[in-house]
Amino acid sequence: MPIDNIYLSQQAKDQLIKLKRSTKIQHWNVLCRWAFCLSLAEPGIPPSARIPSDSSVEMSWKVFGGQYSEIYLALLKERCRLDGLGTADEVLTAQFRLHLHRGIGYLAADRRIKSISDFSRRVSINAASK
């Protein structure tokens, strides 16, 4: 398993707290899954960035992916292959981190998300437009 533990930045934690409050989704991992998939759906490679692990939020890959952890890993590997990055463990770890934080940023920046319905609409619109 190339990714054992997931550490979030303080900025991502703050953004997730806001999303938890507005959507009433109580678990970090659920919001993180949506954020990760939202970023994967974007055509561009997430810009390289140094993302600090300065929050208290940490979860294992198994907690992040749950029963679908192998599917999330397969999606990440396929995306890295399509982007021409390869699938070395360090690439997968870095790209996962970039996709996760980009997706959290996308969700947090959407001011229309004020409820679980708005959240659902947001991710559905994104899925329908692909």
Short mmCIF file of C-alpha atoms in Angstrom, two decimals:
data_model
loop_
_atom_site.label_atom_id
_atom_site.label_comp_id
_atom_site.label_asym_id
_atom_site.label_seq_id
_atom_site.Cartn_x
_atom_site.Cartn_y
_atom_site.Cartn_z
CA MET A 1 0.00 0.00 0.00
CA PRO A 2 1.72 3.21 -1.10
CA ILE A 3 -0.38 5.40 1.20
CA ASP A 4 -0.64 4.37 4.82
CA ASN A 5 -1.70 7.52 6.60
CA ILE A 6 -3.26 10.75 5.42
CA TYR A 7 -2.39 14.03 7.08
CA LEU A 8 -4.29 17.20 6.36
CA SER A 9 -3.12 20.77 6.44
CA GLN A 10 -4.64 23.18 8.93
CA GLN A 11 -6.25 25.04 6.04
CA ALA A 12 -7.89 21.82 4.81
CA LYS A 13 -9.05 21.03 8.34
CA ASP A 14 -10.64 24.47 8.64
CA GLN A 15 -12.32 24.04 5.25
CA LEU A 16 -13.65 20.62 6.24
CA ILE A 17 -15.01 21.99 9.51
CA LYS A 18 -16.98 24.54 7.50
CA LEU A 19 -18.23 21.83 5.14
CA LYS A 20 -19.17 19.57 8.04
CA ARG A 21 -21.17 22.38 9.57
CA SER A 22 -23.06 23.22 6.38
CA THR A 23 -23.65 19.68 5.10
CA LYS A 24 -24.04 17.92 8.46
CA ILE A 25 -21.73 15.19 7.11
CA GLN A 26 -20.00 14.21 10.32
CA HIS A 27 -17.01 12.20 9.17
CA TRP A 28 -13.84 13.64 7.68
CA ASN A 29 -13.30 10.60 5.49
CA VAL A 30 -16.64 10.96 3.73
CA LEU A 31 -15.97 14.57 2.80
CA CYS A 32 -12.42 13.67 1.82
CA ARG A 33 -13.65 10.95 -0.55
CA TRP A 34 -15.90 13.44 -2.31
CA ALA A 35 -13.11 15.99 -2.47
CA PHE A 36 -10.67 13.46 -3.87
CA CYS A 37 -13.10 12.35 -6.58
CA LEU A 38 -13.98 15.93 -7.43
CA SER A 39 -10.32 16.69 -8.07
CA LEU A 40 -9.83 13.49 -10.08
CA ALA A 41 -12.70 14.59 -12.33
CA GLU A 42 -10.84 17.78 -13.24
CA PRO A 43 -8.86 17.41 -16.46
CA GLY A 44 -5.71 19.18 -15.29
CA ILE A 45 -2.96 17.89 -13.07
CA PRO A 46 -3.08 19.58 -9.66
CA PRO A 47 -0.34 22.17 -9.40
CA SER A 48 2.68 21.09 -7.46
CA ALA A 49 2.61 22.55 -3.99
CA ARG A 50 4.20 21.97 -0.66
CA ILE A 51 1.27 21.18 1.60
CA PRO A 52 2.03 21.19 5.30
CA SER A 53 0.79 18.45 7.60
CA ASP A 54 0.09 20.93 10.34
CA SER A 55 -3.34 19.91 11.55
CA SER A 56 -4.44 17.30 14.02
CA VAL A 57 -6.45 15.46 11.38
CA GLU A 58 -4.95 12.13 10.47
CA MET A 59 -6.58 9.02 9.10
CA SER A 60 -5.40 5.74 7.74
CA TRP A 61 -5.90 4.80 4.11
CA LYS A 62 -8.39 2.15 5.26
CA VAL A 63 -10.42 4.78 7.09
CA PHE A 64 -10.27 7.09 4.10
CA GLY A 65 -11.37 4.50 1.57
CA GLY A 66 -13.35 2.11 3.73
CA GLN A 67 -14.57 -0.93 1.86
CA TYR A 68 -13.75 0.83 -1.42
CA SER A 69 -10.13 1.64 -0.60
CA GLU A 70 -8.84 -0.54 -3.44
CA ILE A 71 -11.11 1.23 -5.90
CA TYR A 72 -9.86 4.65 -4.78
CA LEU A 73 -6.29 3.42 -5.17
CA ALA A 74 -7.08 2.07 -8.65
CA LEU A 75 -8.62 5.44 -9.60
CA LEU A 76 -5.51 7.24 -8.38
CA LYS A 77 -3.20 4.90 -10.28
CA GLU A 78 -5.21 5.28 -13.48
CA ARG A 79 -5.22 9.04 -13.17
CA CYS A 80 -1.45 9.09 -12.64
CA ARG A 81 -0.98 6.84 -15.67
CA LEU A 82 -3.18 9.10 -17.81
CA ASP A 83 -1.24 12.14 -16.61
CA GLY A 84 2.04 10.45 -17.59
CA LEU A 85 3.36 10.47 -14.04
CA GLY A 86 3.80 6.74 -13.49
CA THR A 87 2.68 4.83 -10.47
CA ALA A 88 5.69 4.74 -8.19
CA ASP A 89 4.71 4.84 -4.54
CA GLU A 90 6.11 8.34 -4.01
CA VAL A 91 4.20 9.63 -7.04
CA LEU A 92 0.96 8.10 -5.81
CA THR A 93 1.47 9.55 -2.34
CA ALA A 94 2.22 13.03 -3.66
CA GLN A 95 -0.58 13.04 -6.23
CA PHE A 96 -3.12 11.78 -3.72
CA ARG A 97 -2.20 14.58 -1.36
CA LEU A 98 -2.45 17.18 -4.14
CA HIS A 99 -5.79 15.84 -5.40
CA LEU A 100 -7.25 15.63 -1.93
CA HIS A 101 -6.31 19.16 -0.97
CA ARG A 102 -7.37 20.56 -4.35
CA GLY A 103 -10.76 18.88 -4.01
CA ILE A 104 -11.24 20.16 -0.47
CA GLY A 105 -10.40 23.63 -1.74
CA TYR A 106 -12.94 23.34 -4.56
CA LEU A 107 -15.70 22.30 -2.18
CA ALA A 108 -14.84 24.94 0.39
CA ALA A 109 -14.70 27.70 -2.20
CA ASP A 110 -18.19 26.97 -3.47
CA ARG A 111 -20.31 29.50 -1.59
CA ARG A 112 -23.50 27.88 -2.88
CA ILE A 113 -22.97 24.91 -0.54
CA LYS A 114 -25.10 25.75 2.46
CA SER A 115 -26.74 22.35 3.01
CA ILE A 116 -26.44 18.68 2.18
CA SER A 117 -28.78 19.32 -0.78
CA ASP A 118 -26.46 22.00 -2.12
CA PHE A 119 -23.51 19.68 -1.60
CA SER A 120 -25.26 16.85 -3.41
CA ARG A 121 -26.22 19.17 -6.25
CA ARG A 122 -22.62 20.39 -6.52
CA VAL A 123 -21.10 16.95 -6.87
CA SER A 124 -23.93 15.78 -9.16
CA ILE A 125 -23.46 18.73 -11.48
CA ASN A 126 -19.78 17.97 -11.67
CA ALA A 127 -20.45 14.31 -12.46
CA ALA A 128 -23.09 15.15 -15.07
CA SER A 129 -20.83 17.61 -16.88
CA LYS A 130 -18.15 14.96 -17.50
#
